[in-house]
Amino acid sequence: MQKLIYIFWYIRKMRYVKIANEQIHDFLNQLKQYGKLYAPVKVSDKFYDRKEIDDVCDIAFDYVRTLLPAKKYFIHPKEKMFDIDIENGTYDEPEEKIEPFVLFGVHACEIVGLRILDGVYLRDYVDTYYKRRREAGIIIGLSCLPDDHCFCNLRRSDFVDIGFDLFLHELPDGYLVRVGSPTGHKIVDECAELFSNVTQEDIAAFREFEEKRQQMFSHHGSFDNMRYLLELTARDELWDEESEKCLGCGNCTNTCPTCRCYDVQDIPDIDGKTAERIRFWDSCQFRSHGLVAGGHNFRETKKDRFFNRYVCKNSYFYGLGTSYCVGCGNCTYFCPAGIDYLGNLLRVRSASEPEEVVHEHN
Amino acid sequence: MSDTMKPKVGIHGLTSCYGCQLRMASVQEILRVAQRFDIEYWSMLSSDGTIRHVDIAFVEGSVTTMADEEELKAIRENADVLVAVGSCAIHGGVQGMIFGEEYRKVFGEIYGNCTMDFEAKIAEPIHKFVKVDHNLPGCPPEEDEIMYYLATFAMGSYPEEKDYPVCAECRRNGYPCVLIERGEPCLGPLVVAGCGARCPGHNIACFGCRGPVPHGVAWFDSLARTFREKGMEKEEIKARMEIFGRQYEKMNEMIEKVFEHED
């Protein structure tokens, strides 16, 4: 029955409304009634990150990327899972009550990222921690313009038609809003006085924005064959050279919207009677990620670990028919060693681009 | 567990500031720790210098005198498990950054021609003299790690040592990266996590007090290359990395490798 409702939902025409710039702060304040509001703010000279919003004037609309992706609200960087009673051999998993919250200003690539996490965490073995938070989170998307590191267009994750409650597309005098869920409808209905109908000029401006945006991407074409090209070039010198630069710091995976590996540890109390199980973000770039009992390591060298990330990110997530990489460019932007992930993929895609590859392959 | 089954513990200080012992003595739950172990010996808290057999010996400080070396060997002979505590014991500490000819010169500048009743030597980490079973890193170690180590030992188990860098905790805490943003010589990528990236969290570049990540995954070469690209000179880079990493076996070689192709 529920499936049927969803089918009807999807085949319906989407609802479109407009919000004028003058109304946007009222709208953001009204969003707070649906839960704690989190949005991108400037946190330092160059960086933005999502924070809880008190004054909506602090919200940055023109940010490109945040220090940590939206996943941090659904898989906490470090969290307690449950308490263990060692003496009785039992554990107590408290049913955590998650208050609803609103993520404002989520870009398309990150929305695709969350859908990939859904596929991993909600499909066969449901992660209840993730599920509860995902159900409590309201997603308000926001259009964006790419910087040099963005390549969501090559990943087909530059435009989303599902995975949000509302999606705001920038117009010269406001935003064209796509309504993407029953919750989205509810918000628009309850804040009806803030919205107006979409005009012909708005549609023209929307089209113009989308065209401008497509032209701004620095690379065009497709990365659909990337997985296979990577496998075929696994022995190229490129991987020796690039992994040599790598610091093994794990910034690339921690800032990735779809990296989801975590480590689990039991922390006993000093009395030896109780313990707590915690989990925290892990990284395939760390030595112990591939270390198993008996001391064998599946990814013994830094090069093994480095190349693993390229293969993992470029393998296919069958649930969405897309790669695990959404083309956000975070791993390049936040790499202290300046390793250019997109540049390396371009070298793999076409041996003549960029030029350095010519002598490396000779 | 009856009192007779309490693990026996000895806490020893070689040449160091005794800060690690102070940190261990000042954990919030020190009274519960005291109930859980028989503390046979504690350099900082007792003047009783007899070394007796213990289940677990914690050793702070580097080996800087012959007396240190002898004491350490006696500790090892009388302990089932030996834990090196803090940067001095694990890596030699800041005092370990002076070597060879330089050592003679510095020694002369400080002590002149005066005679001393002990023989001083280059400060070295304790693993150069005895087998170390576990390292509890820090300068000083963090309270949560001290408690974790003690609790696992109390259960008859052993702790899992972190093998990833400060950057991991810096990102998990959502701190802006001072290396990327301001090009500051942050040693976070080299240094073992555990401090929760305290300094970068206060906008200060990590200077490596916790020492390099263990198990050969401290990439001095890659970080030297990164620093070079940010405009730092070789000597500057070395000076920065030497403060706490001088005795890391391959440090010098790794930095030199980066610069050898340059000239």
XYZ file of C-alpha atoms in Angstrom:
625
model
C 0.000 0.000 0.000
C 2.732 2.391 0.968
C 4.575 1.585 -2.236
C 1.456 2.419 -4.209
C 1.223 5.805 -2.540
C 4.824 6.466 -3.453
C 4.205 5.566 -7.079
C 1.321 8.018 -7.221
C 3.506 10.574 -5.572
C 6.288 10.229 -8.113
C 4.100 10.397 -11.201
C 2.416 13.554 -10.006
C 3.597 16.794 -11.439
C 5.965 18.505 -9.063
C 4.713 21.601 -7.298
C 6.558 24.862 -7.959
C 6.342 28.095 -6.027
C 8.440 31.207 -5.711
C 9.823 33.019 -2.724
C 11.062 36.599 -3.050
C 14.380 37.700 -1.553
C 12.512 39.955 0.884
C 10.733 36.938 2.340
C 13.690 34.609 2.670
C 14.682 35.567 6.209
C 11.082 35.245 7.374
C 11.000 31.856 5.746
C 14.214 30.753 7.464
C 12.870 31.904 10.808
C 9.665 29.997 10.178
C 11.684 26.872 9.377
C 12.788 26.840 13.015
C 9.308 25.755 14.038
C 9.970 22.422 12.289
C 13.111 21.715 14.291
C 16.602 22.985 15.015
C 17.881 24.810 11.969
C 21.345 24.001 10.623
C 22.837 25.885 7.691
C 26.203 26.843 6.191
C 27.999 29.737 7.861
C 31.466 31.141 7.364
C 33.698 29.659 10.081
C 37.112 31.033 9.110
C 38.851 33.029 6.377
C 38.143 30.516 3.658
C 35.936 27.821 5.093
C 32.251 27.289 5.607
C 30.588 24.697 7.766
C 27.055 23.837 8.845
C 26.173 25.099 12.295
C 23.061 25.527 14.331
C 21.521 28.842 13.342
C 20.443 31.428 15.818
C 20.406 34.545 13.615
C 19.354 33.624 10.069
C 21.343 36.611 8.738
C 24.491 34.527 9.424
C 23.571 31.960 6.783
C 25.860 31.896 3.747
C 23.913 31.377 0.525
C 26.897 31.537 -1.790
C 29.046 28.867 -0.166
C 30.466 26.180 -2.445
C 31.458 23.508 0.071
C 31.409 22.946 3.806
C 34.241 21.542 5.943
C 32.171 18.516 6.817
C 29.461 17.086 4.613
C 25.803 16.721 5.618
C 26.536 13.118 6.623
C 27.756 14.430 9.993
C 24.131 14.879 11.073
C 23.241 11.282 10.276
C 26.427 9.413 11.142
C 27.964 11.355 13.971
C 31.756 11.724 13.837
C 31.914 9.975 17.229
C 29.054 8.522 19.218
C 28.164 6.065 21.938
C 26.166 3.119 20.638
C 25.199 1.391 23.859
C 26.158 0.425 27.402
C 27.501 -3.044 28.133
C 26.999 -4.913 31.399
C 30.095 -7.089 31.457
C 29.145 -9.100 34.549
C 25.788 -10.195 33.149
C 26.847 -10.259 29.533
C 24.036 -7.956 28.429
C 23.784 -4.625 26.693
C 21.325 -1.806 26.808
C 20.649 0.052 23.590
C 18.639 3.118 24.542
C 15.956 4.163 22.079
C 17.334 7.597 21.360
C 14.637 10.168 20.781
C 15.696 12.336 17.877
C 14.154 15.769 17.711
C 13.291 16.906 14.182
C 15.862 19.132 12.564
C 16.182 21.114 9.354
C 19.227 21.173 7.098
C 19.041 24.270 4.959
C 21.130 24.875 1.874
C 22.088 21.357 0.857
C 23.555 21.173 -2.639
C 22.498 18.578 -5.204
C 25.700 16.513 -4.910
C 25.200 16.177 -1.159
C 21.582 15.118 -1.595
C 22.755 12.355 -3.942
C 25.381 11.544 -1.298
C 22.708 11.073 1.338
C 20.736 8.809 -0.993
C 23.851 6.694 -1.449
C 24.196 6.464 2.340
C 20.516 5.464 2.484
C 21.270 2.613 0.127
C 24.085 1.426 2.342
C 22.571 2.020 5.775
C 18.884 1.335 5.171
C 18.759 -1.425 2.640
C 19.777 -4.900 3.824
C 20.994 -4.308 7.343
C 19.241 -1.286 8.756
C 21.412 0.999 10.870
C 18.874 2.257 13.399
C 21.051 5.178 14.498
C 21.169 6.442 10.938
C 17.516 5.643 10.258
C 16.159 7.582 13.227
C 18.167 10.658 12.311
C 17.315 10.407 8.634
C 13.618 10.272 9.467
C 13.956 13.328 11.687
C 15.907 15.413 9.159
C 14.199 17.864 6.809
C 16.308 18.643 3.746
C 16.063 22.031 2.064
C 18.186 22.007 -1.091
C 19.847 25.045 -2.602
C 21.184 25.610 -6.104
C 24.862 26.425 -6.531
C 27.507 27.435 -9.013
C 30.600 25.237 -9.392
C 34.191 26.096 -8.566
C 37.222 24.535 -10.268
C 37.037 21.359 -8.196
C 33.373 20.596 -8.875
C 32.494 17.869 -11.359
C 29.060 16.688 -10.278
C 28.027 17.096 -13.935
C 30.380 14.235 -14.860
C 28.784 12.177 -12.105
C 25.174 12.933 -13.073
C 24.594 14.284 -9.587
C 24.311 17.949 -10.569
C 20.528 17.967 -10.486
C 18.269 16.058 -8.134
C 14.653 15.106 -8.549
C 14.299 13.229 -5.286
C 15.840 13.291 -1.830
C 14.726 16.719 -0.614
C 11.685 18.295 0.974
C 12.157 21.630 -0.758
C 14.759 22.721 -3.286
C 15.504 26.403 -3.831
C 16.806 27.562 -7.210
C 18.368 30.989 -7.308
C 16.541 33.663 -9.321
C 17.595 37.311 -9.698
C 14.950 38.417 -7.189
C 14.304 35.306 -5.145
C 14.107 31.530 -5.448
C 12.111 29.102 -7.519
C 11.104 26.373 -5.085
C 10.540 22.763 -6.061
C 8.443 20.836 -3.559
C 9.797 17.334 -3.175
C 7.888 15.619 -0.365
C 4.712 15.698 1.719
C 6.718 17.552 4.392
C 7.706 20.075 1.739
C 4.035 20.561 0.859
C 3.192 21.031 4.512
C 5.861 23.714 4.918
C 4.711 25.584 1.804
C 1.070 25.341 2.887
C 1.781 26.527 6.389
C 3.954 29.420 5.211
C 1.685 30.190 2.233
C 1.844 33.951 2.761
C 5.585 33.879 1.948
C 5.199 32.203 -1.440
C 3.826 33.333 -4.784
C 3.188 31.690 -8.123
C 6.003 31.157 -10.577
C 5.878 33.617 -13.498
C 7.112 33.286 -17.091
C 10.047 35.567 -16.192
C 10.965 33.259 -13.327
C 10.965 30.261 -15.650
C 13.204 32.149 -18.085
C 15.552 33.096 -15.259
C 15.629 29.512 -13.966
C 16.507 28.250 -17.453
C 19.196 30.887 -17.797
C 20.710 29.977 -14.419
C 20.816 26.292 -15.331
C 22.496 27.046 -18.665
C 25.033 29.355 -17.073
C 25.764 26.722 -14.464
C 26.347 23.983 -17.020
C 28.777 26.212 -18.897
C 30.693 26.959 -15.725
C 31.773 23.350 -15.159
C 35.397 23.049 -16.173
C 35.000 19.591 -17.714
C 32.296 17.950 -19.762
C 31.508 14.472 -20.945
C 31.118 11.399 -18.781
C 32.993 9.387 -16.188
C 30.770 6.350 -16.645
C 33.687 4.139 -17.712
C 35.987 5.356 -14.948
C 35.842 2.239 -12.834
C 37.149 0.095 -15.638
C 39.788 2.547 -16.730
C 41.039 2.650 -13.141
C 41.279 -1.104 -12.949
C 43.131 -1.166 -16.260
C 45.598 1.512 -15.174
C 46.237 0.091 -11.697
C 49.902 -0.496 -12.526
C 50.557 2.945 -13.975
C 53.316 5.012 -12.462
C 50.706 7.648 -11.771
C 49.669 5.791 -8.621
C 53.236 5.537 -7.316
C 53.789 9.226 -7.868
C 50.502 10.415 -6.445
C 50.477 8.110 -3.412
C 54.002 9.282 -2.635
C 52.559 12.748 -2.031
C 49.813 11.416 0.223
C 49.978 12.244 3.945
C 47.595 9.448 4.924
C 45.713 12.004 7.019
C 42.233 10.875 6.015
C 40.957 14.362 5.163
C 39.685 13.087 1.803
C 37.436 10.457 3.360
C 36.307 12.544 6.315
C 35.170 15.355 4.039
C 33.591 12.977 1.489
C 29.765 13.036 1.436
C 29.600 9.280 0.831
C 32.562 7.816 2.787
C 30.883 5.919 5.565
C 33.431 3.573 7.158
C 33.462 3.655 10.905
C 35.484 1.945 13.609
C 33.973 0.430 16.731
C 35.650 0.257 20.114
C 34.603 -0.950 23.556
C 35.695 1.374 26.343
C 35.553 -0.384 29.713
C 34.909 1.457 32.929
C 37.691 1.296 35.498
C 35.514 -0.955 37.707
C 35.566 -3.627 35.004
C 31.831 -4.206 35.383
C 30.509 -1.981 32.640
C 31.696 -0.649 29.314
C 30.422 1.479 26.512
C 30.634 0.740 22.826
C 31.541 3.736 20.727
C 31.904 4.227 17.015
C 33.708 6.941 15.120
C 34.597 7.818 11.554
C 37.357 5.618 10.207
C 39.293 6.019 6.982
C 40.590 3.546 4.416
C 43.687 5.763 4.385
C 44.621 4.556 7.876
C 46.795 1.512 8.442
C 44.417 -0.337 10.730
C 41.490 -0.094 8.282
C 42.703 -3.150 6.420
C 44.276 -4.859 9.428
C 42.682 -8.115 10.533
C 43.224 -10.695 13.250
C 46.546 -12.439 12.912
C 48.222 -9.252 11.758
C 47.459 -9.529 8.054
C 46.744 -6.237 6.326
C 44.660 -6.216 3.153
C 46.098 -2.851 2.219
C 49.637 -3.043 3.470
C 51.183 -0.041 1.744
C 50.234 3.595 1.429
C 49.850 3.040 -2.304
C 47.377 0.193 -1.698
C 45.325 2.454 0.517
C 45.570 5.404 -1.850
C 44.467 3.441 -4.886
C 41.709 1.739 -2.898
C 39.932 5.048 -2.423
C 39.935 5.749 -6.166
C 38.507 2.326 -6.939
C 35.969 2.440 -4.107
C 34.676 5.897 -5.026
C 34.437 5.030 -8.691
C 32.669 1.721 -8.294
C 28.956 1.662 -8.954
C 26.201 1.972 -6.461
C 23.607 -0.189 -8.145
C 20.740 1.255 -6.135
C 21.107 4.563 -7.951
C 23.004 3.539 -11.065
C 25.689 6.050 -10.195
C 29.184 5.970 -8.761
C 29.878 6.362 -5.049
C 31.684 9.580 -5.947
C 29.268 12.475 -6.397
C 31.831 14.880 -7.851
C 31.748 17.414 -5.020
C 35.505 18.039 -5.138
C 35.862 18.088 -1.330
C 38.703 15.562 -1.331
C 40.781 17.803 -3.569
C 39.868 21.043 -1.843
C 40.610 19.671 1.619
C 43.787 17.731 0.754
C 46.700 19.374 2.607
C 49.127 17.767 0.148
C 47.314 19.288 -2.827
C 46.533 15.979 -4.501
C 44.172 16.665 -7.383
C 41.606 13.868 -7.424
C 39.747 15.223 -10.447
C 43.038 15.852 -12.240
C 44.081 12.256 -11.658
C 40.765 10.922 -12.933
C 41.114 13.095 -16.035
C 44.582 11.658 -16.582
C 43.093 8.189 -16.348
C 40.235 9.068 -18.687
C 42.415 10.549 -21.359
C 46.148 10.013 -21.479
C 46.627 13.316 -23.310
C 44.948 15.501 -20.704
C 46.592 17.184 -18.949
C 49.955 17.431 -20.693
C 52.225 15.935 -18.021
C 50.787 12.509 -18.711
C 52.480 12.388 -22.093
C 55.971 11.939 -20.718
C 54.854 9.805 -17.805
C 53.429 7.161 -20.049
C 56.428 7.110 -22.366
C 37.691 -9.721 42.407
C 39.301 -10.038 45.823
C 41.983 -7.627 46.945
C 44.673 -10.244 46.576
C 43.904 -10.403 42.859
C 44.336 -6.702 42.243
C 46.928 -6.069 39.564
C 50.154 -4.684 40.967
C 51.301 -1.496 39.335
C 54.508 0.535 39.419
C 54.760 4.054 38.043
C 58.283 5.226 37.368
C 59.897 8.441 36.241
C 63.226 8.630 34.420
C 64.501 11.947 33.034
C 61.474 14.111 32.332
C 59.284 16.837 33.784
C 57.126 14.342 35.701
C 54.148 15.856 33.905
C 52.884 12.447 32.775
C 52.860 11.176 36.332
C 51.146 14.343 37.464
C 48.520 13.812 34.775
C 48.051 10.212 35.930
C 47.795 11.312 39.560
C 45.250 14.002 38.747
C 42.698 11.977 36.801
C 39.185 12.690 38.088
C 38.691 9.081 39.117
C 42.008 8.586 40.878
C 40.302 7.146 43.954
C 38.587 4.473 41.867
C 41.908 3.773 40.132
C 43.578 3.376 43.534
C 40.910 0.863 44.573
C 41.383 -1.176 41.447
C 45.162 -1.598 41.585
C 47.826 -2.214 44.165
C 50.149 0.671 43.565
C 53.528 -0.748 44.559
C 55.633 2.182 43.499
C 55.125 5.725 42.248
C 58.252 7.894 41.777
C 56.431 11.165 42.070
C 54.356 10.274 45.122
C 56.705 8.166 47.201
C 60.370 8.275 48.142
C 60.531 4.490 48.468
C 62.950 3.568 45.725
C 62.828 -0.216 46.009
C 61.883 -1.885 42.757
C 59.538 -4.801 43.402
C 57.804 -7.141 41.022
C 54.677 -5.686 39.431
C 52.191 -6.840 36.818
C 52.324 -3.569 34.938
C 55.047 -0.929 35.035
C 54.440 2.521 33.592
C 57.607 4.389 32.700
C 57.785 8.095 32.063
C 60.886 9.894 30.811
C 63.858 9.274 28.567
C 67.105 7.512 29.378
C 69.553 10.379 29.918
C 71.959 9.026 32.528
C 73.598 5.686 33.254
C 71.480 5.552 36.405
C 68.331 5.860 34.241
C 69.503 2.960 32.112
C 70.166 0.743 35.102
C 66.882 1.643 36.741
C 64.960 0.969 33.531
C 66.535 -2.461 33.160
C 65.613 -3.311 36.727
C 62.035 -2.143 36.120
C 61.801 -4.309 33.036
C 63.144 -7.383 34.847
C 60.513 -6.937 37.513
C 57.478 -6.215 35.323
C 55.271 -8.528 33.287
C 54.026 -5.682 31.118
C 55.922 -2.468 30.478
C 54.178 0.656 29.219
C 56.102 3.650 27.902
C 54.252 6.781 28.968
C 54.562 10.056 27.127
C 56.779 11.506 24.437
C 60.056 11.275 26.403
C 59.723 7.566 27.048
C 58.370 6.769 23.583
C 60.423 9.108 21.390
C 63.112 10.649 23.593
C 61.197 13.880 24.096
C 62.413 17.417 23.399
C 65.688 16.615 25.187
C 66.251 13.941 22.542
C 66.633 16.494 19.748
C 70.307 17.148 20.539
C 72.755 14.643 19.034
C 76.426 13.891 18.474
C 78.771 16.899 18.147
C 75.907 19.233 18.813
C 75.340 17.455 22.103
C 78.944 18.031 23.266
C 78.647 21.710 22.359
C 75.355 22.255 24.163
C 76.576 20.258 27.149
C 79.681 22.458 27.360
C 77.632 25.646 27.111
C 75.397 24.625 29.971
C 77.702 22.807 32.377
C 81.074 24.286 31.455
C 83.962 22.458 33.104
C 82.176 21.565 36.309
C 82.312 17.981 37.453
C 79.207 15.946 38.154
C 78.571 12.812 40.088
C 76.597 11.194 37.265
C 77.388 10.361 33.708
C 75.103 12.161 31.258
C 74.320 10.780 27.828
C 72.211 11.646 24.831
C 68.535 11.356 25.764
C 66.987 8.294 24.181
C 63.601 6.588 24.211
C 63.275 3.558 26.434
C 62.639 1.080 23.619
C 66.346 1.418 22.727
C 67.199 -0.361 25.992
C 64.338 -2.662 26.882
C 61.327 -4.312 25.286
C 58.259 -2.073 25.496
C 54.847 -3.738 25.379
C 52.616 -0.699 24.945
C 52.936 3.009 24.330
C 50.665 5.535 26.009
C 51.415 8.647 23.944
C 51.028 12.288 24.902
C 52.825 15.218 26.399
C 51.276 14.478 28.784
C 48.776 11.730 27.896
C 45.095 12.623 27.864
C 42.859 11.627 30.734
C 40.493 9.517 28.609
C 43.421 7.521 27.225
C 44.973 7.023 30.673
C 41.629 5.724 31.952
C 41.150 3.530 28.891
C 44.602 1.977 29.237
C 44.168 1.397 32.972
C 40.676 -0.071 32.545
C 41.777 -2.551 29.884
C 44.754 -3.633 32.000
C 42.504 -4.003 35.046
C 40.343 -6.396 33.035
C 43.358 -8.478 32.067
C 43.177 -7.186 28.514
C 45.267 -4.566 26.729
C 44.595 -1.270 24.972
C 44.325 -0.635 21.261
C 46.853 1.979 20.274
C 45.779 4.723 17.871
C 47.558 4.548 14.529
C 46.031 7.558 12.826
C 46.978 11.225 12.876
C 45.644 14.320 14.627
C 43.964 15.380 11.344
C 41.332 12.692 11.838
C 40.237 14.199 15.137
C 40.617 17.729 13.783
C 38.106 16.929 11.013
C 35.780 14.971 13.303
C 35.663 18.038 15.554
C 34.975 20.291 12.591
C 38.005 22.551 13.091
C 39.227 24.544 10.093
C 42.546 23.210 8.735
C 45.299 25.747 9.475
C 47.660 24.012 7.044
C 45.339 24.386 4.052
C 43.861 27.701 4.994
C 46.880 29.639 6.180
C 49.773 27.499 5.022
C 50.948 27.101 8.611
C 53.452 24.309 9.339
C 50.941 22.090 11.123
C 52.362 18.673 12.005
C 48.885 17.197 12.450
C 49.274 14.754 9.532
C 52.357 13.186 11.199
C 51.346 13.131 14.797
C 49.400 10.450 16.581
C 45.815 11.364 17.465
C 44.397 11.375 20.962
C 44.479 15.044 21.943
C 41.303 15.832 20.011
C 43.354 18.276 17.906
C 43.499 20.680 20.820
C 45.943 23.190 19.256
C 44.377 23.384 15.774
C 41.089 23.792 17.639
C 42.557 26.987 19.060
C 43.822 28.025 15.648
C 47.399 27.007 16.456
C 49.375 24.693 14.181
C 50.223 21.322 15.775
C 53.892 21.169 16.740
C 53.919 17.486 17.333
C 54.129 17.049 21.102
C 52.464 13.632 20.977
C 55.102 12.289 18.608
C 54.852 10.568 15.214
C 52.070 8.106 14.357
C 53.359 4.588 15.155
C 53.748 1.602 12.812
C 55.708 3.497 10.152
C 52.828 5.596 8.879
C 54.236 9.011 9.794
C 54.991 10.445 6.363
C 57.717 13.000 7.043
C 58.589 12.982 3.344
C 55.119 13.862 2.112
C 54.653 16.572 4.715
C 58.115 18.029 3.963
C 57.090 18.196 0.307
C 53.862 19.940 1.260
C 55.724 22.451 3.423
C 58.248 23.053 0.649
C 55.411 23.861 -1.725
C 54.120 26.366 0.799
C 57.496 28.101 0.631
C 59.381 26.649 3.593
C 63.125 25.976 3.468
C 64.636 22.598 4.281
C 66.232 23.780 7.512
C 63.011 25.378 8.688
C 61.125 22.170 8.025
C 63.721 20.087 9.831
C 63.762 22.409 12.820
C 60.007 22.120 13.120
C 59.884 18.340 12.777
C 62.893 17.730 15.031
C 61.332 19.144 18.177
C 59.569 15.911 18.951
C 60.572 13.683 16.053
C 64.368 13.833 16.008
C 64.795 10.249 17.099
C 62.282 8.896 14.600
C 64.550 6.564 12.692
C 63.910 7.630 9.132
C 62.993 11.257 9.646
C 66.190 12.778 8.311
C 66.415 10.433 5.368
C 62.785 11.075 4.455
C 63.199 14.854 4.481
C 66.468 14.712 2.535
C 64.828 12.542 -0.122
C 62.327 15.276 -0.856
C 65.020 17.885 -1.376
C 67.623 15.821 -3.239
C 65.902 16.198 -6.637
C 65.635 19.911 -6.196
C 69.228 20.982 -6.728
